[in-house]
Coordinates of C-alpha atoms in Angstrom, one line a residue:
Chain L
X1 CA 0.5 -15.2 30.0
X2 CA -1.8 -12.5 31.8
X3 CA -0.5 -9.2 32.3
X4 CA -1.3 -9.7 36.3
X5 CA 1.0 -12.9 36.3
X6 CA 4.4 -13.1 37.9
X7 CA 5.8 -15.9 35.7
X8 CA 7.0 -17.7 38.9
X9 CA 4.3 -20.2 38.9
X10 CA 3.0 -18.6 42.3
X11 CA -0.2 -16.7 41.4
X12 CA -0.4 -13.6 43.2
X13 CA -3.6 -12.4 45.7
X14 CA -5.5 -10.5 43.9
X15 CA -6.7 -8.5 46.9
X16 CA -2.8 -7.4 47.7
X17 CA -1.7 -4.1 46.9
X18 CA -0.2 -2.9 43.9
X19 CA 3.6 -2.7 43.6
X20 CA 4.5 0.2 42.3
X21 CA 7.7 0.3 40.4
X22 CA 9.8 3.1 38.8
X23 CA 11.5 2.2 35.7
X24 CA 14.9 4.0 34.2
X25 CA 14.2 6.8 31.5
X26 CA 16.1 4.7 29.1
X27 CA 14.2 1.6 29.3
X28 CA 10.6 3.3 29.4
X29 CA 10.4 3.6 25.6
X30 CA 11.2 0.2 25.0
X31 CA 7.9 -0.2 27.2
X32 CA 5.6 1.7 26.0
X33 CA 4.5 2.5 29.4
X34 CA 5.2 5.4 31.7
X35 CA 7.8 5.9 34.0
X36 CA 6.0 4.2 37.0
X37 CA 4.1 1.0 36.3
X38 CA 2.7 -0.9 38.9
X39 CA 2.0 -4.4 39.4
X40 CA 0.8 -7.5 40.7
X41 CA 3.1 -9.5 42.6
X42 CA 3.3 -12.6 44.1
X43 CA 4.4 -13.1 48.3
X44 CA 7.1 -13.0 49.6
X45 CA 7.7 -9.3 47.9
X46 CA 11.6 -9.2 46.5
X47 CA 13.5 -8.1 44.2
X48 CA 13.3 -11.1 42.2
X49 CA 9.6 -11.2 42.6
X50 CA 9.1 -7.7 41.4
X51 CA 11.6 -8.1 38.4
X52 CA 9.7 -11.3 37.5
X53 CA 6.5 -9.0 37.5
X54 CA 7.9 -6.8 35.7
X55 CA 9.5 -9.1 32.9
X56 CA 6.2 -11.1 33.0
X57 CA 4.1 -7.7 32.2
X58 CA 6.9 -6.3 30.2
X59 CA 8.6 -9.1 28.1
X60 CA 10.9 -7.0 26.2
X61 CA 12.9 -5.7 29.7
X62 CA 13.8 -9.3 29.8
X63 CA 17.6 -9.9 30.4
X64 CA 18.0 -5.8 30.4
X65 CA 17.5 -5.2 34.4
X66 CA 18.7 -8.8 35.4
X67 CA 21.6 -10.7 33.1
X68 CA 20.3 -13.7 31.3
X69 CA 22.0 -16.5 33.0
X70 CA 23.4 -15.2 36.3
X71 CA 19.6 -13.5 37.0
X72 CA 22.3 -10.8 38.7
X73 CA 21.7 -6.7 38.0
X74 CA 23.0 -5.1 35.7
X75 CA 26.5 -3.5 36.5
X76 CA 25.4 0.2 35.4
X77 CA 21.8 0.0 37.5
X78 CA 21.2 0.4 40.8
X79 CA 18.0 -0.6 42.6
X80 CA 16.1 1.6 45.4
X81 CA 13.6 1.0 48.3
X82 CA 12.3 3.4 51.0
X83 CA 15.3 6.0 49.8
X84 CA 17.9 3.2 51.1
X85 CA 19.8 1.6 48.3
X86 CA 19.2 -2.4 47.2
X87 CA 21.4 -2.8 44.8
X88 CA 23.8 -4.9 46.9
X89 CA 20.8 -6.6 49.4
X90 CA 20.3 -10.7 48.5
X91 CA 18.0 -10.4 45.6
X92 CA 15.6 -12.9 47.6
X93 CA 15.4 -10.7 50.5
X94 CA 11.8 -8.8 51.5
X95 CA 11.5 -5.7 50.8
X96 CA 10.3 -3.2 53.4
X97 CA 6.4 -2.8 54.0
X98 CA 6.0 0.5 52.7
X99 CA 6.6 -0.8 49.2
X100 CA 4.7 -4.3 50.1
X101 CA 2.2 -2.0 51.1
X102 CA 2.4 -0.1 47.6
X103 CA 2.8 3.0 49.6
X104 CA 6.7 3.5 48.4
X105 CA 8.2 2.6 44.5
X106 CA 11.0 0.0 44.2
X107 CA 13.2 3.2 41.6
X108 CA 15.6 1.2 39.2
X109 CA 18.0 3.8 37.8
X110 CA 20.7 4.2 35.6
X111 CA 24.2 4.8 36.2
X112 CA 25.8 8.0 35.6
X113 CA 28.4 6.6 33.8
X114 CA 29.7 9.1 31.0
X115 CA 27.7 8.3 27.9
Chain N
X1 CA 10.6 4.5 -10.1
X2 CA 12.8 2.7 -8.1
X3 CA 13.5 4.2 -4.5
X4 CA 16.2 3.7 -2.6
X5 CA 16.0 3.4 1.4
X6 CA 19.3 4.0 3.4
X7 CA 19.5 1.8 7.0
X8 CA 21.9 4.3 9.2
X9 CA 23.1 2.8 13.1
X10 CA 25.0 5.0 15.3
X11 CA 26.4 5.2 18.5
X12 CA 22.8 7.3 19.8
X13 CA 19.9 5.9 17.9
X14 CA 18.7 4.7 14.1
X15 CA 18.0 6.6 11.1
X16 CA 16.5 5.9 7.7
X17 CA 16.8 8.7 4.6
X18 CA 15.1 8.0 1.6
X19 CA 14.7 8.9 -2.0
X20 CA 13.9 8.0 -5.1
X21 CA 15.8 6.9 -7.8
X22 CA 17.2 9.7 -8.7
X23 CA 19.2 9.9 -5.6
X24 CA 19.0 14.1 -4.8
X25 CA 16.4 14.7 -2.6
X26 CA 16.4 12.8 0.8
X27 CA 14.0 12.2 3.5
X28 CA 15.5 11.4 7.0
X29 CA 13.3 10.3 9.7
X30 CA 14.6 9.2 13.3
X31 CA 16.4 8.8 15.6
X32 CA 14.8 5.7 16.3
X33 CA 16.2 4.0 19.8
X34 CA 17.0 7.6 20.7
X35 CA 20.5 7.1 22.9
X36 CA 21.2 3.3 22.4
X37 CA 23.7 2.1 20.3
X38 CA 22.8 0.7 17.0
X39 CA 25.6 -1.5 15.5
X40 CA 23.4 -2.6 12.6
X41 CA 20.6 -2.5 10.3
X42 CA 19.2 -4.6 7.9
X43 CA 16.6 -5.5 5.5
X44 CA 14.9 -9.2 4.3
X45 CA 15.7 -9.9 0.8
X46 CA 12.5 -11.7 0.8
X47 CA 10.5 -8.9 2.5
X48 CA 11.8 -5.5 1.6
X49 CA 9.8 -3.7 4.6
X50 CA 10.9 -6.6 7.6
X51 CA 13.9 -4.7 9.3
X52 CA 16.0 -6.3 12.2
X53 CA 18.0 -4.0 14.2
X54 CA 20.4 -4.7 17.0
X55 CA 20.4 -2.1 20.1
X56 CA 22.7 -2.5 22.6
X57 CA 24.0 0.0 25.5
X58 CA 26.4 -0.6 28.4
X59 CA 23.3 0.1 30.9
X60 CA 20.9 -2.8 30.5
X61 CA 22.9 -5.0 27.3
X62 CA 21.4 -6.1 24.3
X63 CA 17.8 -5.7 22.7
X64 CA 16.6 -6.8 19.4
X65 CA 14.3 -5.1 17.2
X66 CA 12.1 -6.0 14.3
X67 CA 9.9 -4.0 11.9
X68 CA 7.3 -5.0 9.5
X69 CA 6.7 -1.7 7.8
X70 CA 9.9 -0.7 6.7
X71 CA 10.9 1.0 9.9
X72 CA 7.8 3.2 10.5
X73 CA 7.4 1.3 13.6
X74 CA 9.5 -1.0 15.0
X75 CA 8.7 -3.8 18.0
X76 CA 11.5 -5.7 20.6
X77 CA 11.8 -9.5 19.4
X78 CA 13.9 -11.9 21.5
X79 CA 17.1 -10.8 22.8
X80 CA 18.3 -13.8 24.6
X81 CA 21.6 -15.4 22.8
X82 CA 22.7 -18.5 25.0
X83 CA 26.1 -19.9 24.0
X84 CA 25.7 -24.0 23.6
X85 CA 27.1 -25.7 26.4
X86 CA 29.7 -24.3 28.5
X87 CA 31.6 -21.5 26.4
X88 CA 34.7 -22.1 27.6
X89 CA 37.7 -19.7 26.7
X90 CA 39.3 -17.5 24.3
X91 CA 42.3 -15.5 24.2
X92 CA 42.6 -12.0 26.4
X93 CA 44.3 -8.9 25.0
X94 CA 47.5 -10.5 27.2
X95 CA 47.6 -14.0 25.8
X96 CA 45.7 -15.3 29.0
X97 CA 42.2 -17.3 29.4
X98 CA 39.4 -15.3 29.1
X99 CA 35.8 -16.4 29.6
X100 CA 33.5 -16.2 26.4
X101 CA 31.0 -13.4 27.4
X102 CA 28.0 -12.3 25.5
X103 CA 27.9 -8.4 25.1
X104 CA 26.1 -7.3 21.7
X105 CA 25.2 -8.1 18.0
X106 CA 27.4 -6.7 15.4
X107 CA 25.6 -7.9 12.3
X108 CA 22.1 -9.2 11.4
X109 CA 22.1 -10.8 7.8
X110 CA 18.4 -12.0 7.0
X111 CA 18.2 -14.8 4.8
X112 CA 18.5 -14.5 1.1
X113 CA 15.2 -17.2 0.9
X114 CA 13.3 -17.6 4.1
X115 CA 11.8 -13.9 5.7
X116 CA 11.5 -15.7 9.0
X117 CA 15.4 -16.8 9.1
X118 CA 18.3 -14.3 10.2
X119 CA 21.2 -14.8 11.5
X120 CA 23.5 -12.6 14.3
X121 CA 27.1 -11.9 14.6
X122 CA 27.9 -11.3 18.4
X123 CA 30.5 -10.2 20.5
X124 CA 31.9 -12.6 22.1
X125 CA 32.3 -14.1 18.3
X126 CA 30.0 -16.7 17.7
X127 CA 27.4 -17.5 15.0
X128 CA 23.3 -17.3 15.7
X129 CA 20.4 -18.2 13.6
X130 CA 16.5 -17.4 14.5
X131 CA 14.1 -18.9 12.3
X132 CA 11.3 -17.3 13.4
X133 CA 12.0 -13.4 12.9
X134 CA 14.2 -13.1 15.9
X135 CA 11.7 -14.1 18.3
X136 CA 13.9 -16.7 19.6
X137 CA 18.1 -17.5 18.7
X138 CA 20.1 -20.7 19.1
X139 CA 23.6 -20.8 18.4
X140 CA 25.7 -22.7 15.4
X141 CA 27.7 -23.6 17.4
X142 CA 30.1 -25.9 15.1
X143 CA 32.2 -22.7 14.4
X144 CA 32.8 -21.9 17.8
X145 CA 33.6 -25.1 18.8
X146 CA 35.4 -26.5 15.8
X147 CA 38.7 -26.5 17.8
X148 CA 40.9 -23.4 17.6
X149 CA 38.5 -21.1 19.3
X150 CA 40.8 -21.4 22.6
X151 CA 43.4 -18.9 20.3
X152 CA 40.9 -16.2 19.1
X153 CA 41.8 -13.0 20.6
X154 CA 40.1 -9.6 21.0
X155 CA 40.8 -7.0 18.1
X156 CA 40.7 -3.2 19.4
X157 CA 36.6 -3.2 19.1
X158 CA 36.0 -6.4 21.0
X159 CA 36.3 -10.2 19.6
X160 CA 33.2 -9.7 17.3
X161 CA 32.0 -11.7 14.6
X162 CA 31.2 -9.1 12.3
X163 CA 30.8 -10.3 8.5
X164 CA 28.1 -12.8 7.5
X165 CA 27.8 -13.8 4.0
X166 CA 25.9 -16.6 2.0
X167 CA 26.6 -18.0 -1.1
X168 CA 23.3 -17.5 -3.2
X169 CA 24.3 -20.1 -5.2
X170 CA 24.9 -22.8 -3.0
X171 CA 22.9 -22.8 0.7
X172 CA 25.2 -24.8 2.5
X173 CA 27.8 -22.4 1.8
X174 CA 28.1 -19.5 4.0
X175 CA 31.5 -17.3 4.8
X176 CA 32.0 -15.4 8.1
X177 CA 34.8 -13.0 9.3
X178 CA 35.8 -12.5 13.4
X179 CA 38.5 -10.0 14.5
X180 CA 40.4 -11.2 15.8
X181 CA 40.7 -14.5 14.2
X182 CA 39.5 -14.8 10.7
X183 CA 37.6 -16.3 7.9
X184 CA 35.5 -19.3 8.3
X185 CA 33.6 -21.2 5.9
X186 CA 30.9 -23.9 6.4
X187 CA 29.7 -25.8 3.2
X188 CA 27.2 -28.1 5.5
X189 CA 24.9 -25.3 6.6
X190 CA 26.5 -24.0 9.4
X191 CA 27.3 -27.4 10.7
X192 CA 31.0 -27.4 10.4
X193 CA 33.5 -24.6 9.7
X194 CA 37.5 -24.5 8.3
X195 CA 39.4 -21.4 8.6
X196 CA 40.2 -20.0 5.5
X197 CA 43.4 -17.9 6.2
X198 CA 45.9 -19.5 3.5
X199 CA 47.9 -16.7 2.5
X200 CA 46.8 -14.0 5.3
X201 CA 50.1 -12.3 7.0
X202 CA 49.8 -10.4 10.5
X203 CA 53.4 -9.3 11.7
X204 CA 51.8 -8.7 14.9
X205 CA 51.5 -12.7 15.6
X206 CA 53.8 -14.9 16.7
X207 CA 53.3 -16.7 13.3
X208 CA 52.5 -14.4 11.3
X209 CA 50.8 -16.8 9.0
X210 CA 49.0 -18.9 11.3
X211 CA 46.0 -20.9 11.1
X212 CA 43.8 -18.3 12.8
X213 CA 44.6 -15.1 15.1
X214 CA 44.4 -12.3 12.1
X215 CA 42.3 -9.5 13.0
X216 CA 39.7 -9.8 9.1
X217 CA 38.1 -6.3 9.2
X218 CA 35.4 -6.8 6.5
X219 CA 34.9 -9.5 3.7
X220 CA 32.5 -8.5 0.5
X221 CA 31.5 -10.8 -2.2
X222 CA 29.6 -10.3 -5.7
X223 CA 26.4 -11.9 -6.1
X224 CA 27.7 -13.5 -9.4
X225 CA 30.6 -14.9 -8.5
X226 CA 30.4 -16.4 -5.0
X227 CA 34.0 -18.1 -5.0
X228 CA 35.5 -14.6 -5.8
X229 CA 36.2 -12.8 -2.1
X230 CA 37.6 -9.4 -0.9
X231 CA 38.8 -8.9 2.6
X232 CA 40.1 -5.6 4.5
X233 CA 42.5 -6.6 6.8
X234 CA 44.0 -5.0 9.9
X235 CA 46.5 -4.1 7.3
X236 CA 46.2 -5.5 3.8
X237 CA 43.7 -5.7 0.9
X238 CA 43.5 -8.9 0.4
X239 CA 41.5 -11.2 -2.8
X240 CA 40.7 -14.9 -3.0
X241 CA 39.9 -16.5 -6.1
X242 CA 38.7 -20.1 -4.9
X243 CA 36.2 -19.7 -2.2
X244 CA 38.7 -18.4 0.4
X245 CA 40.8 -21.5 0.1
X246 CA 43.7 -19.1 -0.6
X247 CA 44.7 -15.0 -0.8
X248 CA 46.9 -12.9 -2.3
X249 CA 47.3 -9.4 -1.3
X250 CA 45.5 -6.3 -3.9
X251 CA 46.3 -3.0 -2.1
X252 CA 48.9 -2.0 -4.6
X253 CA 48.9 1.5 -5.0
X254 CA 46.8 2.4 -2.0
X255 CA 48.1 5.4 0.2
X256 CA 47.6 2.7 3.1
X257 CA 46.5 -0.2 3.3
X258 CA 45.0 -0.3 6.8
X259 CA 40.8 0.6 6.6
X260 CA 37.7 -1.4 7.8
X261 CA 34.7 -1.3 4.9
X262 CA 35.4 -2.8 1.7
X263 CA 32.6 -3.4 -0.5
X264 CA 31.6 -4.2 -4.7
X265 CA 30.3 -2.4 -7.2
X266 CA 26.5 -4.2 -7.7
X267 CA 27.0 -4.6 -11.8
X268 CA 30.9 -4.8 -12.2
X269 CA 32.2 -7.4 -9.6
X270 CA 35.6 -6.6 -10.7
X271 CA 34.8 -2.8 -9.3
X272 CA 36.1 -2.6 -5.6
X273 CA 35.6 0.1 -3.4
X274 CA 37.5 0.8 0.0
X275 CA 38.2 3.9 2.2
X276 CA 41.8 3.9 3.5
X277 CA 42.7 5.0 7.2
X278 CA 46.0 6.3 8.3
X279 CA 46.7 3.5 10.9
X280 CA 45.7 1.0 13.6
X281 CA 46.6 3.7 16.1
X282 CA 45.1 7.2 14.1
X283 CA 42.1 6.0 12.7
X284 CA 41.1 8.7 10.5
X285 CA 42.0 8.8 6.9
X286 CA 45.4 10.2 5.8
X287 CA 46.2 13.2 4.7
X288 CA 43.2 15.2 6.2
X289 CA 41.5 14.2 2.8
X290 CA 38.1 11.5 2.9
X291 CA 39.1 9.6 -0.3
X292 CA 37.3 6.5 -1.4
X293 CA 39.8 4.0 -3.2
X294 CA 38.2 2.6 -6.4
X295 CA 39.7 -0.1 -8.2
X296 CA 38.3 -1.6 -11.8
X297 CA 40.9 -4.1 -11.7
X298 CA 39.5 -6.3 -8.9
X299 CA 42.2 -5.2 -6.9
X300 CA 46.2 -3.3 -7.3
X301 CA 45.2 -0.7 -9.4
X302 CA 43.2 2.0 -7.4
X303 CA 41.9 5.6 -8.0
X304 CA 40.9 8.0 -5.5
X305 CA 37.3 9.0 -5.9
X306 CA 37.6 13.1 -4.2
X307 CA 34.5 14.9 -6.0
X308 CA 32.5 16.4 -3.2
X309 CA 34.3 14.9 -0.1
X310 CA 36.2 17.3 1.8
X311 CA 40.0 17.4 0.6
X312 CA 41.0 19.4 3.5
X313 CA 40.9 18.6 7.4
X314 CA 39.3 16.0 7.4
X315 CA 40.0 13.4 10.5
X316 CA 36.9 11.2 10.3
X317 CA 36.5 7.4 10.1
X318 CA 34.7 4.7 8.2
X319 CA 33.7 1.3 10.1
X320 CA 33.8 -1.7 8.4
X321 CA 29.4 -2.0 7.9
X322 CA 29.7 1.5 7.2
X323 CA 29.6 1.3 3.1
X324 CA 26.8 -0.4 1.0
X325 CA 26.1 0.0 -2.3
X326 CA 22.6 -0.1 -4.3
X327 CA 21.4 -2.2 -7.4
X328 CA 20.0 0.8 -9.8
X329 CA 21.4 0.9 -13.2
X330 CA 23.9 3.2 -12.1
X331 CA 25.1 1.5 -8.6
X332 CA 25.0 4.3 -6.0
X333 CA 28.0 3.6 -3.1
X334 CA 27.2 4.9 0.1
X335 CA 29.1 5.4 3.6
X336 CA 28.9 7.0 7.1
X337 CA 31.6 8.4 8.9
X338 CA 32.7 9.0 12.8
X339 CA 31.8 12.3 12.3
X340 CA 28.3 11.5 11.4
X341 CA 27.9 12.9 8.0
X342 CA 26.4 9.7 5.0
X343 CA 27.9 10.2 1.8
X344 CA 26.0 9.0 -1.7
X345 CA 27.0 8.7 -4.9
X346 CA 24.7 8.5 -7.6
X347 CA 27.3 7.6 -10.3
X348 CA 29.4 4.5 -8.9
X349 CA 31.5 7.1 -6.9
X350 CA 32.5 9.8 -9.4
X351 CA 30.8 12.1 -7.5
X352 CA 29.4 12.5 -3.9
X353 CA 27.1 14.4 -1.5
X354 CA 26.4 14.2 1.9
X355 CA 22.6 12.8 2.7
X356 CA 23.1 14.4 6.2
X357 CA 26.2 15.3 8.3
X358 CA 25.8 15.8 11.5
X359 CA 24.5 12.4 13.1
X360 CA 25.7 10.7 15.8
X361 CA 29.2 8.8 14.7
X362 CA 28.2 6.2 12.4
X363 CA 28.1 2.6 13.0
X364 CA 26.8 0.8 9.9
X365 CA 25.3 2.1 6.6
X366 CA 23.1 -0.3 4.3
X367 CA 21.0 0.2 1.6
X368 CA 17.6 -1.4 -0.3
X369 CA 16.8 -1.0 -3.1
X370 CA 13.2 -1.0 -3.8
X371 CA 10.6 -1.0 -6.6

């Protein structure tokens, strides 16, 4: 699989704009890749669609951002657009134009949850 | 000369001390996985420098990792463990149904013939086997399903399936332990399982001698006598002299019986080794003192090993993968403790040192032995 595909089976345009996307300091090392990675992704621009970039690009954040099975976030991360929180929008929704645009980062962070 | 290389998990990352045979001088290099939890480490007895490791955190759940350079570098392998079919339910903390949910691997135990098999103890308890170094897992799922999973219960650390052990005489024969439930054999491959709890007591059961529902902290075995099994119980030392078919208790003259690691001595297989803890609810070891138990006897007779381990305010634990030993002429015993410190002896346990002591608590200790 390229490093541009989505792993949908809907090829992205080329010509659109990168996605940029801001991954939590605990997962970057498991990466390899800096905090903010940005991506190819395939129309319409969701959640999903992002993550599935991201997985396809990344292979080892598989089941760590979304659970295997249900495909739903994890309980301790919370997902951020535009400075509005995501985590509880429909994970099929589009996501405002300044990030379709590539202008603003979808931010995936960690809970701060004691540890 | 022979080297030995020490596999340490704890709660914040991986590290791996080394030395050679001699056992004095260590080199410690990590934390690898800096701030994930490492419940265990583990090395291919067909290919000394493949490593698996399981990293887990609450945040994002469970990764697996796989080296092929004797953890100078290390690379994410497939981390997707599916339960066959529809789970269904086990036993909650309050007697009532309880969906079987995957949260972690407890144990990784690479084959004993085959670099590219492993298999992976998980929490919720169930049996997995990758053959093809971890890139992909598929569940045996004949244990789970053999019939009285519906009773297994959650012991304090989760419903885990935390011992794996193979018979290196016989492939088909493989032992495995789950708190809280207990010991299962298969002698088909992993195909079908029997509990093997014949002579197991839990007072805190209804039936205290049931067919499953006892709460098996660790199980070792001697390479030469494969029918010839030690268990730490919740409570208990326990011995089996016909393949896990029956038990009778060993702890005799231990200070307590309750502890988690339990392991044998890698020339004498009637040399036991365990580290008592105070009790279910004060799980540090008695008396302020870290003792290690030793029995010659295979079990009722036991001597405390003290020489270098603090005798004084001491309030640590020892989990049950926490204690390995080595294969040089003199077997070297190892364990970590919830305080963080790794303990080696050089000389079967007559006498100890820390390798380090201020890690992260321990999770699992083991040890290679290396050319």
């Amino acid at each position: 699989m390229s490093a541009e595909s989505t792993g949908t089976g809907i090829e992205p345009d080329a010509t659109a704009p990168l996605i940029s996307v801001v991954l939590p300091q605990h997962l970057r090392p498991l990466t390899g890749a800096g905090a903010e990675v940005r991506l190819q992704v395939a129309a319409p621009v969701t959640m999903d669609s992002v993550l599935d970039a991201v997985e396809a690009q990344f292979p080892m954040l598989s089941g760590t951002i979304r659970e295997y099975g249900t495909g739903q976030r994890r309980a301790f991360l919370r997902f951020f657009a535009c400075g509005e929180d995501w985590s509880h929008q429909p994970m099929d929704a589009e996501l405002p134009r300044a990030i379709v645009e590539g202008r603003e980062p979808v931010i995936i962070l960690g809970a701060i949850a004691g540890g | 000369m022979s080297k030995v290389r020490v596999l340490v998990g704890t709660r914040k990352g991986a590290f791996i001390l080394t030395s050679d045979g001699t056992r004095k001088d260590w080199d410690v290099s990590g934390p690898f996985f800096a701030g994930w939890e490492i419940y265990h480490m583990k090395g291919s007895p067909v290919d000394p420098n493949r490593l698996y490791a399981s990293q887990s955190s609450s945040w994002s759940g469970q990764v697996m990792q796989r080296s092929e350079d004797g953890g100078a570098t290390w690379a994410a392998v497939g981390n997707k463990f599916s339960y066959d079919g529809v789970p269904g339910t086990h036993q909650w903390y309050d007697g009532t149904p309880h969906p079987w949910e995957f949260k972690r691997v407890w144990h990784l135990e690479p084959s004993l013939t085959d670099a590219e098999a492993v298999f992976a103890g998980v929490e919720d308890a169930a049996l997995f086997k990758s053959t093809d170094g971890g890139t992909t897992w598929e569940e045996l799922a004949g244990l789970r399903e053999h019939g009285t999973g519906p009773h297994w219960q959650p012991g304090a650390g989760g419903m885990c399936l935390h011992t794996i052990i193979q018979d290196p005489t016989n492939s088909d024969r493989m032992y495995i332990a789950i708190s809280a439930a207990g010991s299962f054999r298969t002698d088909d491959g992993g195909k079908s399982w029997k509990p093997i709890n014949k002579g197991l007591i839990s007072n805190f059961m209804p039936d205290p001698t049931a067919e499953v529902g006892h709460c098996v902290h660790h199980v070792a075995m001697h390479k030469s006598r494969p029918d010839v099994l030690f268990m730490q119980k919740h409570w208990d030392v326990m011995r089996s002299d016909d393949a896990g078919d029956s038990w009778h208790e060993v702890s005799g003259n231990l200070p307590t019986d309750f502890g988690f690691a339990i392991d044998v001595h890698a020339h004498e297989p009637e040399t036991l080794y365990v580290v008592p803890i105070k009790s279910d609810m004060e799980h540090f070891v008695p008396e302020g003192k870290l003792r290690v138990y030793r029995s010659r006897t295979g079990g009722n007779e036991w001597e405390p090993l003290t020489q270098g381990l603090p005798q004084q305010d001491c309030y640590v634990n020892v989990l049950r993968d926490a204690m390995a030993v080595d294969t040089l002429d003199e077997c070297g015993v190892y364990f970590g403790t919830s305080g963080g410190q790794v303990y080696a002896s050089a000389d079967a346990g007559d006498n100890w040192m820390p390798i380090v002591r201020d890690l992260p608590a321990v999770l699992s200790v083991e040890v290679q032995t290396l050319p």
